[in-house]
Structures are given as structure tokens and as C-alpha cells.
XYZ file of C-alpha atoms in Angstrom:
660
model
C -102.270 0.945 -57.642
C -98.942 0.102 -55.948
C -98.208 -2.770 -58.106
C -99.120 -1.166 -61.332
C -96.927 1.501 -60.717
C -94.178 -0.139 -59.595
C -94.603 -2.228 -62.622
C -94.495 0.996 -64.658
C -91.628 2.010 -63.106
C -89.649 -1.195 -63.832
C -90.451 -0.813 -67.423
C -89.333 2.532 -67.082
C -85.947 1.694 -65.918
C -85.393 -1.169 -68.102
C -85.198 1.392 -70.843
C -82.526 3.421 -69.132
C -78.848 2.316 -67.897
C -77.700 2.620 -64.822
C -75.427 5.727 -65.395
C -78.234 7.430 -66.934
C -79.389 9.229 -64.039
C -81.321 11.812 -65.955
C -83.466 9.124 -67.560
C -84.148 7.660 -64.024
C -85.185 10.883 -62.891
C -87.581 11.305 -65.611
C -89.233 8.122 -65.363
C -89.455 8.579 -61.468
C -91.434 11.973 -62.384
C -93.762 10.596 -64.691
C -94.911 8.200 -62.229
C -95.114 10.742 -59.254
C -97.708 13.142 -61.562
C -99.931 10.391 -61.521
C -99.285 9.393 -57.837
C -97.577 11.843 -55.710
C -97.253 9.466 -52.714
C -96.016 6.795 -54.372
C -92.958 5.353 -52.101
C -90.894 3.176 -55.193
C -90.803 6.153 -57.604
C -90.218 8.699 -54.585
C -87.040 6.513 -53.575
C -85.768 6.549 -57.156
C -86.080 10.061 -57.672
C -84.164 10.640 -54.418
C -81.096 8.039 -55.483
C -81.384 10.238 -58.918
C -80.831 13.387 -57.370
C -78.200 12.433 -55.434
C -76.425 10.810 -58.282
C -76.495 14.209 -59.894
C -75.136 16.071 -56.726
C -78.581 17.822 -56.516
C -78.374 17.348 -52.758
C -80.847 20.534 -51.997
C -83.587 18.841 -54.261
C -83.369 15.365 -52.724
C -84.171 16.810 -49.304
C -87.241 18.797 -50.515
C -88.404 15.217 -51.682
C -87.728 14.118 -48.496
C -89.749 16.780 -46.844
C -92.739 16.232 -49.452
C -92.487 12.641 -49.159
C -93.453 12.167 -45.675
C -92.073 9.858 -42.554
C -92.402 6.488 -44.776
C -89.874 7.558 -47.266
C -87.506 9.098 -44.229
C -87.510 5.798 -42.497
C -86.908 3.788 -45.917
C -84.324 6.115 -47.203
C -82.405 7.000 -44.088
C -79.043 6.277 -45.428
C -79.887 8.532 -48.658
C -81.223 11.280 -46.283
C -78.072 11.132 -43.859
C -75.932 11.441 -46.752
C -77.844 14.598 -48.199
C -77.604 16.071 -45.026
C -73.889 15.486 -44.866
C -73.461 17.090 -48.122
C -75.174 20.092 -47.337
C -73.418 20.921 -44.311
C -76.092 19.716 -41.440
C -73.470 17.563 -39.917
C -75.047 17.122 -36.618
C -78.382 16.075 -37.817
C -76.971 13.675 -40.261
C -74.885 12.090 -37.669
C -78.407 11.904 -35.360
C -79.706 10.036 -38.048
C -77.219 7.590 -38.992
C -76.753 6.786 -35.194
C -80.578 6.040 -34.767
C -80.817 3.680 -37.736
C -80.667 0.302 -38.133
C -76.807 0.475 -38.060
C -76.068 -0.853 -41.507
C -72.424 -0.753 -43.254
C -73.216 2.017 -45.731
C -75.117 4.315 -42.950
C -71.877 3.436 -40.304
C -70.004 5.135 -43.127
C -72.209 8.298 -43.470
C -71.983 8.719 -39.590
C -68.109 8.165 -39.682
C -67.693 11.159 -42.188
C -70.013 13.466 -40.253
C -68.361 12.858 -37.020
C -65.029 13.283 -38.457
C -66.008 16.608 -40.020
C -67.763 17.314 -36.315
C -64.304 16.768 -35.014
C -65.502 14.068 -32.846
C -62.441 11.678 -33.946
C -62.814 9.508 -30.943
C -65.895 8.293 -32.386
C -65.118 8.118 -35.729
C -61.892 5.837 -34.765
C -64.386 3.477 -32.765
C -66.887 3.305 -36.334
C -63.970 2.641 -38.457
C -62.648 -0.167 -36.093
C -66.272 -1.680 -36.077
C -66.282 -1.599 -40.056
C -62.790 -3.085 -40.286
C -63.762 -6.041 -38.028
C -66.370 -6.797 -40.387
C -66.265 -8.292 -43.833
C -66.023 -5.618 -46.700
C -69.075 -5.267 -48.467
C -67.920 -3.954 -51.676
C -64.628 -4.249 -53.603
C -61.584 -1.572 -52.462
C -63.779 -0.997 -49.482
C -60.681 -1.951 -47.692
C -58.325 0.374 -48.975
C -60.519 3.085 -48.347
C -61.190 2.275 -44.587
C -57.242 2.124 -44.194
C -56.882 5.516 -45.939
C -60.031 7.018 -43.786
C -58.506 5.262 -40.318
C -55.048 6.822 -40.990
C -56.549 10.335 -41.464
C -58.272 9.532 -38.369
C -55.448 8.713 -36.363
C -53.430 11.862 -37.467
C -56.434 14.193 -36.304
C -56.284 12.515 -32.847
C -52.632 13.134 -32.712
C -53.013 16.502 -33.734
C -55.937 17.197 -31.190
C -53.690 15.474 -28.350
C -55.697 12.626 -28.288
C -52.478 10.078 -29.373
C -53.440 7.799 -26.544
C -56.329 6.332 -28.786
C -54.410 5.507 -31.686
C -53.715 1.798 -31.619
C -50.637 2.093 -34.458
C -47.739 4.822 -34.347
C -45.334 3.366 -36.559
C -46.361 3.110 -40.472
C -46.569 -0.451 -41.650
C -45.576 -1.631 -44.889
C -49.026 -1.296 -46.316
C -49.269 2.310 -45.565
C -46.290 2.883 -47.684
C -48.058 1.183 -50.968
C -50.218 3.976 -51.437
C -49.878 7.697 -51.540
C -52.814 8.422 -49.684
C -51.870 6.241 -46.750
C -48.453 7.374 -47.002
C -49.714 11.193 -46.710
C -51.778 10.232 -43.685
C -48.804 8.470 -42.088
C -46.609 11.472 -42.773
C -49.249 13.803 -41.022
C -49.274 11.703 -37.968
C -45.581 11.760 -37.357
C -45.803 15.459 -38.050
C -48.518 15.893 -35.115
C -46.364 13.787 -33.031
C -43.461 15.662 -33.555
C -40.556 13.543 -35.366
C -40.471 16.180 -38.291
C -37.562 14.232 -40.139
C -39.829 11.116 -40.488
C -42.753 13.102 -41.714
C -40.521 14.244 -44.558
C -39.135 11.045 -45.721
C -43.126 9.772 -45.933
C -44.152 12.842 -47.586
C -41.258 12.156 -50.273
C -42.678 8.676 -50.594
C -46.286 9.675 -51.045
C -45.388 12.318 -53.496
C -43.162 9.685 -55.631
C -46.228 7.179 -55.235
C -48.682 9.908 -56.428
C -46.290 10.632 -59.501
C -45.825 6.807 -60.653
C -49.787 6.454 -60.978
C -50.542 5.571 -64.400
C -54.310 5.802 -64.095
C -54.404 9.544 -63.201
C -53.816 12.290 -65.952
C -51.081 15.004 -64.927
C -53.745 17.536 -64.131
C -55.125 14.966 -61.511
C -51.510 14.352 -60.356
C -50.663 18.066 -59.915
C -54.204 18.749 -58.022
C -53.107 15.507 -55.898
C -49.637 16.554 -55.054
C -50.249 20.194 -54.112
C -51.666 19.447 -50.613
C -48.497 17.160 -50.091
C -46.240 20.343 -51.102
C -48.002 22.665 -48.602
C -47.523 20.247 -45.935
C -43.834 19.762 -46.822
C -43.200 23.655 -46.887
C -44.520 23.433 -43.258
C -42.131 20.517 -42.507
C -39.044 22.217 -43.865
C -39.931 25.414 -42.250
C -40.102 23.414 -39.295
C -36.523 21.626 -39.657
C -34.840 25.178 -39.827
C -34.746 24.447 -43.865
C -35.606 27.941 -45.013
C -34.169 28.005 -48.209
C -35.814 24.871 -49.293
C -39.065 25.724 -47.668
C -38.937 28.986 -49.991
C -37.971 27.350 -53.211
C -40.704 24.997 -52.818
C -43.178 27.498 -51.846
C -42.151 29.868 -55.057
C -42.748 26.312 -57.481
C -46.372 26.398 -56.746
C -48.973 28.999 -57.786
C -51.650 29.367 -54.549
C -54.283 30.190 -56.753
C -54.302 27.083 -58.607
C -55.129 25.393 -55.526
C -58.763 24.067 -55.653
C -59.424 23.191 -52.207
C -59.863 26.702 -50.091
C -58.691 25.436 -47.035
C -55.611 24.381 -48.189
C -55.116 27.397 -50.474
C -55.605 29.804 -46.851
C -53.173 27.435 -45.202
C -50.946 27.797 -48.147
C -50.843 31.600 -48.106
C -50.613 31.860 -44.482
C -47.099 29.548 -44.726
C -46.107 31.353 -47.637
C -45.846 34.815 -45.463
C -44.388 32.911 -42.663
C -41.302 31.803 -44.186
C -40.670 35.197 -45.719
C -36.792 35.515 -45.576
C -37.278 39.558 -45.175
C -40.084 41.021 -42.657
C -42.985 41.042 -44.646
C -45.048 44.331 -45.115
C -47.724 43.704 -42.717
C -50.487 45.764 -44.733
C -49.572 43.930 -47.788
C -49.566 40.648 -45.980
C -53.244 41.635 -44.841
C -54.156 42.052 -48.500
C -52.877 38.496 -49.690
C -54.816 36.930 -46.487
C -58.115 38.752 -47.080
C -57.909 37.773 -50.908
C -58.732 34.099 -49.927
C -62.439 33.501 -50.510
C -64.635 32.860 -47.793
C -64.586 29.616 -46.932
C -68.220 27.645 -47.148
C -69.053 25.390 -44.274
C -68.004 22.141 -45.716
C -64.465 23.633 -46.524
C -63.593 25.421 -43.058
C -60.160 23.964 -41.576
C -60.445 21.900 -38.604
C -60.438 23.705 -35.042
C -56.953 23.586 -34.325
C -56.054 25.149 -37.801
C -58.479 27.830 -37.437
C -57.123 29.245 -34.168
C -53.751 29.220 -35.487
C -55.008 30.994 -38.560
C -56.997 33.329 -35.884
C -53.889 34.254 -34.098
C -52.106 35.063 -37.213
C -54.440 37.769 -38.116
C -54.359 39.197 -35.046
C -50.343 39.128 -34.977
C -50.428 40.932 -38.419
C -52.929 43.491 -36.875
C -50.536 44.349 -34.197
C -47.799 44.709 -36.955
C -50.180 47.196 -38.529
C -50.482 49.153 -35.316
C -54.287 48.374 -34.785
C -53.619 47.871 -30.968
C -57.527 48.968 -30.192
C -59.064 46.601 -32.672
C -56.850 43.621 -31.164
C -57.533 44.837 -27.775
C -61.378 44.830 -28.078
C -61.790 41.666 -30.192
C -59.268 39.562 -27.969
C -60.822 41.217 -24.766
C -64.323 39.921 -26.271
C -63.325 36.494 -26.349
C -61.543 36.137 -22.929
C -64.753 37.574 -21.523
C -65.869 34.038 -22.426
C -63.425 32.372 -20.618
C -63.253 33.828 -17.314
C -61.950 30.673 -15.764
C -58.437 29.603 -15.365
C -57.412 27.097 -17.955
C -54.587 25.684 -19.755
C -55.719 25.991 -22.907
C -53.127 26.714 -25.955
C -55.507 28.886 -27.908
C -57.347 30.873 -24.813
C -53.655 31.679 -23.306
C -52.236 32.352 -26.625
C -55.253 34.986 -27.216
C -54.215 36.540 -23.690
C -50.657 37.145 -24.747
C -52.369 39.132 -27.634
C -54.472 40.959 -25.605
C -51.423 42.266 -23.374
C -49.237 43.102 -26.448
C -52.360 44.981 -27.602
C -52.366 46.925 -24.454
C -48.601 47.169 -24.041
C -48.290 48.606 -27.898
C -45.930 46.062 -28.440
C -43.525 47.507 -25.734
C -41.364 45.134 -23.655
C -39.685 45.171 -19.949
C -40.505 48.211 -17.745
C -42.541 50.077 -20.424
C -44.289 46.992 -21.036
C -44.993 46.002 -17.503
C -46.720 49.462 -16.775
C -49.036 48.677 -18.967
C -49.973 45.110 -18.458
C -49.921 45.004 -14.312
C -53.348 46.996 -14.494
C -54.928 44.351 -16.601
C -53.595 41.685 -13.954
C -55.764 43.238 -11.386
C -58.661 42.700 -13.528
C -58.013 39.212 -14.477
C -55.931 37.425 -11.889
C -56.592 34.140 -12.705
C -55.730 34.543 -16.523
C -52.778 31.857 -16.989
C -51.592 33.613 -19.995
C -51.570 36.967 -18.968
C -49.718 35.878 -15.827
C -47.127 34.044 -17.881
C -46.641 37.253 -19.949
C -45.823 39.267 -16.846
C -43.471 36.555 -15.625
C -41.483 36.733 -18.852
C -41.491 40.564 -18.704
C -40.000 40.220 -15.182
C -37.320 37.757 -16.332
C -36.398 40.355 -18.937
C -35.571 42.814 -16.288
C -33.890 40.305 -14.349
C -36.582 40.462 -11.594
C -36.845 36.721 -10.774
C -38.222 37.387 -7.025
C -41.095 39.024 -8.486
C -41.616 36.483 -10.930
C -41.535 33.685 -8.341
C -43.856 35.675 -6.163
C -46.562 36.413 -8.761
C -46.604 32.351 -9.615
C -46.696 31.248 -5.744
C -49.272 33.463 -5.164
C -51.443 32.375 -8.215
C -51.122 28.880 -7.060
C -52.367 29.561 -3.565
C -55.460 30.975 -4.883
C -56.010 27.878 -7.137
C -55.428 25.732 -4.081
C -57.989 27.412 -1.847
C -60.195 26.930 -4.446
C -62.665 23.530 -4.748
C -63.495 23.579 -8.327
C -61.631 20.551 -10.019
C -60.605 22.795 -13.132
C -58.885 24.956 -11.019
C -56.971 21.936 -9.391
C -56.038 20.729 -12.715
C -54.618 24.010 -13.696
C -52.387 24.104 -10.465
C -50.852 21.259 -11.110
C -50.484 21.418 -14.794
C -47.048 19.801 -15.786
C -45.980 22.883 -17.748
C -46.730 25.382 -14.898
C -45.064 23.194 -12.157
C -41.997 22.993 -14.203
C -41.970 26.476 -14.796
C -41.821 27.245 -10.837
C -39.143 24.659 -10.602
C -36.858 26.475 -13.330
C -37.457 29.612 -11.281
C -36.495 28.062 -8.026
C -33.486 26.608 -9.801
C -32.194 30.063 -10.905
C -32.105 30.980 -7.306
C -30.671 27.708 -6.260
C -33.931 26.987 -3.962
C -33.437 23.195 -3.805
C -35.774 22.251 -0.883
C -38.612 24.523 -2.541
C -38.023 22.455 -5.633
C -38.514 19.097 -3.606
C -41.558 20.327 -1.995
C -43.035 21.572 -5.346
C -42.386 18.099 -7.254
C -43.831 16.058 -4.240
C -47.060 18.134 -4.122
C -47.509 17.790 -7.994
C -46.597 13.958 -7.923
C -49.157 13.482 -4.831
C -51.675 15.071 -7.328
C -50.943 13.005 -10.569
C -50.318 9.720 -8.582
C -54.395 9.687 -7.768
C -54.917 10.303 -11.834
C -55.696 7.510 -13.918
C -53.685 8.565 -16.613
C -50.780 10.341 -14.642
C -48.275 12.462 -16.308
C -45.175 10.216 -16.324
C -42.259 12.764 -16.904
C -43.934 14.746 -13.742
C -43.664 11.772 -11.717
C -40.033 10.891 -12.813
C -38.882 14.476 -12.088
C -39.973 14.522 -8.854
C -38.792 10.798 -7.909
C -35.316 11.892 -9.248
C -35.413 15.217 -7.069
C -36.447 13.449 -3.816
C -33.760 10.934 -4.218
C -31.025 13.790 -3.707
C -32.381 14.529 -0.290
C -31.091 12.916 2.832
C -34.232 13.219 4.720
C -36.120 9.824 5.300
C -39.306 10.996 4.363
C -38.298 12.402 0.944
C -36.561 8.717 0.222
C -39.753 7.261 1.350
C -41.994 9.275 -1.039
C -39.353 8.831 -3.908
C -39.901 4.994 -3.334
C -43.600 5.298 -3.490
C -43.324 7.276 -6.669
C -41.213 4.837 -8.669
C -43.120 1.668 -7.093
C -46.183 3.701 -8.681
C -44.159 4.024 -12.051
C -42.771 0.286 -11.840
C -46.289 -1.228 -11.262
C -47.809 0.765 -14.337
C -44.939 -0.162 -16.608
C -42.379 -3.277 -15.488
C -40.128 -2.803 -18.528
C -39.336 0.664 -17.753
C -35.913 0.823 -17.092
C -36.278 4.204 -15.613
C -38.630 3.243 -13.002
C -36.746 0.301 -12.401
C -33.305 2.342 -11.854
C -35.426 4.604 -9.459
C -36.986 1.654 -7.832
C -33.671 0.291 -6.708
C -32.002 3.434 -5.867
C -35.216 4.363 -3.700
C -35.638 1.251 -2.012
C -31.861 0.639 -1.545
C -31.647 3.179 1.400
C -34.798 2.679 2.741
C -36.210 -1.134 2.506
C -33.119 -3.275 0.528
C -35.189 -6.251 1.462
C -38.179 -5.278 -1.575
C -35.473 -5.109 -4.237
C -35.265 -9.022 -5.282
C -34.080 -9.337 -8.614
C -34.687 -5.778 -9.958
C -31.320 -4.928 -9.803
C -30.804 -7.719 -12.204
C -32.633 -6.077 -14.866
C -30.167 -2.919 -15.141
C -26.782 -2.669 -17.208
C -23.999 -4.283 -14.820
C -21.800 -1.713 -13.719
C -18.781 -3.870 -15.109
C -20.311 -3.012 -18.638
C -20.910 0.697 -17.875
C -17.288 1.200 -17.064
C -15.710 -1.028 -19.298
C -14.674 1.602 -21.552
C -13.204 4.234 -18.933
C -9.490 4.097 -18.550
C -9.224 4.388 -14.659
C -5.271 4.619 -15.066
C -5.817 7.884 -17.506
C -8.197 9.575 -15.283
C -5.855 9.023 -12.148
C -2.833 10.364 -14.113
C -4.989 13.548 -15.342
C -5.489 14.662 -11.836
C -8.540 16.475 -10.371
C -10.346 18.434 -12.504
C -10.704 22.253 -11.139
C -13.210 24.723 -12.201
C -11.452 27.450 -14.581
C -10.852 30.840 -12.708
C -13.328 33.642 -14.080
C -11.508 36.133 -16.290
C -13.051 39.248 -14.612
C -14.843 39.402 -11.162
C -17.208 42.067 -9.890
C -16.003 42.233 -6.337
C -14.249 45.589 -5.391
C -11.572 43.828 -3.006
C -8.135 43.805 -4.601
C -6.625 40.449 -4.830
C -3.872 39.284 -2.911
C -1.419 38.753 -5.644
C -1.322 42.698 -6.385
C -0.715 43.669 -2.485
C 3.065 43.165 -3.161
C 3.398 44.885 -6.187
C 3.304 48.850 -6.288
C 1.234 50.776 -8.323
C 2.553 51.631 -11.551
C 2.424 55.476 -12.155
C 1.276 56.737 -15.409
C 3.619 58.882 -17.304
C 2.047 61.730 -19.079
C 3.241 63.106 -22.419
C 5.043 66.414 -22.567
C 3.438 69.239 -23.538
C 5.624 72.153 -24.875
C 4.701 75.326 -26.350
C 3.761 75.475 -30.253
C 7.196 77.363 -31.102
C 9.181 76.153 -28.624
C 12.964 76.683 -29.042
C 15.413 74.576 -26.846
C 18.349 77.032 -27.190
C 16.658 79.734 -25.913
C 16.134 80.238 -22.532
C 12.375 80.364 -20.649
C 10.806 83.507 -19.996
C 10.688 83.884 -15.865
C 7.417 85.424 -16.066
C 5.491 82.592 -17.997
C 3.711 81.619 -14.557
C 1.793 85.391 -14.698
C -1.259 86.262 -16.109
C -0.504 88.201 -19.406
C -1.641 91.402 -17.822
C 0.993 91.429 -14.803
C 3.332 90.612 -17.067
C 6.370 93.502 -18.106
C 6.068 92.803 -21.531
C 2.156 93.625 -21.688
C 1.160 96.465 -23.616
C -2.603 97.202 -23.689
C -4.152 98.225 -27.003
C -5.928 101.353 -27.538
C -6.106 104.858 -25.958
C -8.258 104.001 -23.233
C -6.322 100.799 -22.383
C -3.170 102.730 -22.036
C -4.248 105.304 -19.757
C -5.848 102.594 -17.728
C -2.546 100.790 -17.377
C -0.768 104.115 -16.587
C -2.944 104.759 -13.671
C -2.561 101.255 -12.031
C 0.546 100.074 -10.019
C 0.656 96.720 -11.749
C 1.850 95.606 -8.333
C 5.131 97.557 -8.667
C 6.806 99.614 -5.394
C 5.906 103.503 -5.246
C 8.990 105.478 -4.328
C 9.205 108.162 -1.437
C 5.549 107.336 -0.134
C 3.730 109.027 -2.830
C 2.528 108.487 -6.194
C 1.289 110.270 -9.077
C -2.137 110.290 -10.978
C -2.637 111.363 -14.310
C -6.051 113.287 -14.814
C -8.221 112.481 -17.669
C -8.523 114.523 -20.816
C -4.612 115.549 -20.391
C -5.167 118.011 -17.655
C -2.178 117.504 -15.587
C -1.011 115.141 -12.622
C -2.132 115.349 -9.178
C 0.449 113.786 -6.448
C -1.051 111.713 -3.540
C 1.112 111.319 -0.150
C 0.411 108.434 1.853
C -0.971 109.728 5.485
C -0.619 107.403 8.125
C -3.822 106.499 9.917
C -4.499 107.413 13.561
C -6.590 105.835 16.034
C -9.775 108.114 17.204
C -10.201 110.797 15.522
C -9.900 112.040 11.819
C -6.529 111.705 10.106
C -4.741 114.736 8.341
C -5.437 116.468 5.064
C -3.623 116.202 1.931
C -2.699 118.853 -0.627
C -5.097 118.584 -3.784
C -4.087 121.037 -6.638
C -4.926 121.539 -10.086
C -8.624 120.683 -10.171
C -10.428 121.787 -13.278
C -14.132 121.966 -13.617
C -15.883 119.871 -15.708
C -18.382 121.393 -18.125
C -21.473 119.903 -18.451
C -22.660 118.877 -22.040
C -26.335 119.614 -22.880
C -28.614 120.850 -25.610
C -29.330 124.729 -25.446
């Protein structure tokens, strides 16, 4: 039965062409109607469905066909699973197969999408060491290997990249030039990345086998990357012009479209309206599983969304979502994403306030999360804004003390993280604590020297700081550090210089010929004019223009203080020809020319002496209502008893006024 079915299938396939996949599918279905479990037509049907991009239907055939079909067509099954987004299952099937060349390609693609770039690089290395199986496979391997190397650089695994500098072959195709540009951008040199992107763009435009529509589709991702590079190079105007030259809605790749929309908002010359920016970001369709950005891209997009929420005053929502995320990472970590989310959480609780108002809201969070690196860095920054360097140092020192007391290896890695050590050293430098700087760097160097891959920059800084000390133990520690660096890389000129400088003071016999590898002193000073330096004299520091001291300088002690002369103030109608009024210093009511207004004022004025002299020991008082005058004599006061009396005359009874 199997032989006859195979002959029937062969005869049917002879009537179809290699590209007529629909005819192959019909022929396979014809055989399977008679015998459902026939292996040959099942395999042919799977291949035809894959050629027609009907991956779900192909997987159904595998489920109906049983284990024999799955074992025979492991490559086709892994490829179908990869295309529908089941990457873990596809990678597992590919890794457990016979290891053929085709299935290694599928495994490499699956591990690439799973972001296991180290495994992907290893697979492509194995494929390139073998002879290519089909035409143009070598070119595809070069393209895919370049993309993997770029992702290794983005994920901080650049030590796994064998070739850092672009080769001549990388500049011959626009795909390889684009991948080389992405690798340069990930490493940091954006200028080189810009040159390589321009090269990739020119190569794509020069291809004759592509139509104008295909060229436009291939160039759009290059332009999006160019916008990012130009903004990083501070060429904002060029980035804006380039961004306005493309239509984001025309980008077919949904992940590229989302990134382009994000970059367009970030380079806006004016502060964007956060509410409109949110609408634009949310207008991008939801990305399917196979089109989602890589993890490092998704993390940046998520942080940008939280930033827009903060600008839109959605403090409670950001605080709740970030707190939920941070609850899943309670331990201290140096993860950039976790610590950035912690900063956003602190900004949400502080409602975007800084300095002392922000500290008032954030310090209670520090009691709840004492080992949150991002929160600690935020508090330190706010302390520095308020010029409170001492509190910033105390906070970081207490955090380091807690980590040192812990026995968890991950806490020790955080304790001696180069960035945190550098921060503490910078704070010590602000206060001139040179001894503390040497102690901290020596402890960090002792930790990193035990590592297989130490931080070279930190070891260099520690060795240089210890060389400035006059203590024998510090010089000995510097000699050990530079000896370690020199043994790791004998051609490192910095390590050689440190090795010579440290051993020259402690053990000159160990120098050997190392000093001869350095640039001779005569060559270093060959361009220095000694006579001109001697004629110029000793340089002195400039005197500050203003000082905060309250003491007077010695130069001003002998000079009398200058008296300030006020401008003369004269009356409005002053006439120099007329003599001034001698009573001008008296109040107006005491002057002889004063005349009160109104009847009551005149009566009161007449009743007062106004400071005048009363003649003959008596004075007269005028009664109210014109009733006459009363003379009053002065009576001398006597001691003891009552005094004399005085004459009172001319009294007049006042009538009481009232209603009858």
C-alpha cells in the first residue's frame, strides 16, 4: 500500500511545477483521503502549507500525523513553531534534533528572538566554519552574524564580539553596513555610526534589482536610526528635518513605527504637549508577539510612557504601577531598568518637586526601601541640589555598610559596582578627603582583582590614587595592582607606566627592561622651551575678585573712609534773597503765624497759652458761649494744709436741654 501510494504521489507531483504549491497540496490531500496515515503525502502537505505561509494548518497536520511525522519533519515543525511565535518550543526541537545545517539556522533564528544572543553567536560561528550548503548562504550568514554582534553590544556582552572594526566586506552590502553601524552606535562612537548609516543608505539606493517601493521600505529603518544618531550628536536641526521627511504611518514594521514615533516626540524643539504625545504613542497598533521590540528597547519605551504620565500629572497611576514593579525586585541591584523605574516612582511620590520639598516626600520611602539603589541615588542628587554634601556622603556610606555586612554575593557585587564607587569617590573629592578616597579605591580594587574579568578602569584609578600616598603599604598595594594589570595585558602602556612608578619606590630590582618600553624623557620634553619657562617666572593663582571674609584687608587700614555727601534738599519755593523763617524748626501750631480754622479752633487757641509768658501772675479764661471772662490768680502752694482761695465771679448756670 505504501509503495503504491508513493507511486501515485510521484505521478501527481510530476504534473505540478516546483512553485505550484497549491497543486502539491491538492495532490497530497487526494492521497490522504484514501490513506490518512500515509507518511509521504503528509510530509509533502506540510511543506506545501509552509510554502503558502499557512503555518497554523501545518501544525495541525503534525498533530494529526503523530510522532513519526514529527521525527521525520523536525525541521519543518521547528520552522512552523518559529513562525507562529512559539520560540521556546522551536528552539527546544531544533537543539534536540540531528543537528543538520538547516535546523541550526532555525535554532539560531529562534534563540535570536529569545534574546539568547550568546547562543546565537555560537551557532552562526559553527555554520560559518562549515562549508556553505546553498548559494548565497555565506552572505546571509555574514548579515545575521553582524546583527547578532550588534545585539551583543546593546546587551553589554561586547566581550563576546570577535570583530569590533568593520571589515571591507561589511561595506559591500547595505545590510552588513547597517549592522556594522548598529554595532558602532551600541559601543558609543556615534560619528562612525553616522558614516556607516550613510554608506548603507547609498548602497541601498544603488541596487538595480530592487524597485523604488522596495528601496523605500528598506531605507526607512536606516533613516529612523539616522534620526537617533543625529540627536545623540546634538545635530537637532538635521534630525528634525530628517524626521519630517518621512511619514511614520508608511513604515510597515510595527516595532520600527513605534520607535520612530517615540523618537519624533523626543527631538521636538518645543516642549511637547504631554496629552497629545500620549495620543500619538497610543495610536500605534498593539504589537504581535513576533514583532515586539527587544527587551532593552521595550524598557526604554515603558520608561518614556511613565515620563509622559508624570508630565500629564498622573502621579497616582505612575506611583502604583512602578511600586508594583519594584515589589518584584526587592534586593539591591545595578540593573539600569530597575533603578530607572525607582527614580520614576520617587518623582511620582514627590509630584515632580525637587530640593527640600522633594526630600520631604521621598525620605519616608527610603525607610521602606533602604536598599533601593535608584532611590538612594535620587536622594543623594536632591541633597547635592541643596548643597548638603555631608548628608549625601553619610547616606551612601551607611548603604555600603549594610551591603558589606550581608553575605549575599549579589549584594557584594552592588557594593563594589564601579559606578557607585566612583560616586563616593567624587563626593569625597568635593570635601578634599584624600585618605578616604585611597581607602575606598583600595577596597574596591581588592574585590575586583579576585574576579576573572575585573573592571580595568577602576583598577587603574585605584593604582593611581595609591601612588600619590607616601605610606609604604599604599605604595605596595599600588605595585600589586599594576603588576596584576601588567600580567593581564603586557602591552598596556598605562599598566607599564604604573608598574614602573610603583616598583621604582618599593623594589627597583623588579623593573628590568620595562622602563625602556615607555617614551623616553628627552622625547617628551623635546618641544618644551626651558629658557622661555624660566623667563616667564613662577605662575601664581589669580586673586579672587570678591571674598566672603568679614575682615578688612590690610590695604584699606591706612586709608580713611570716604564720607558720603548727601544732595542738598531745599524747600519747594525756596528764595535765596529772602531770610529764612526763624520759627521753621517749630511745629506749625507753635508758630506765631499759625491761625486755626473754624470757630472751635479759634476758641481753643485763645484758651491756650501757646507757651507764652503770663504777666502779673494772672491769666484770663474766656467762657464758652460769650458769657464773659474769668480772671485767675496764681496761688502759691503751702506745705501741709489747704491753700488759699481764689475769687470766682460771673458764673452762669447752664440750662439743661431736654424734651417736654
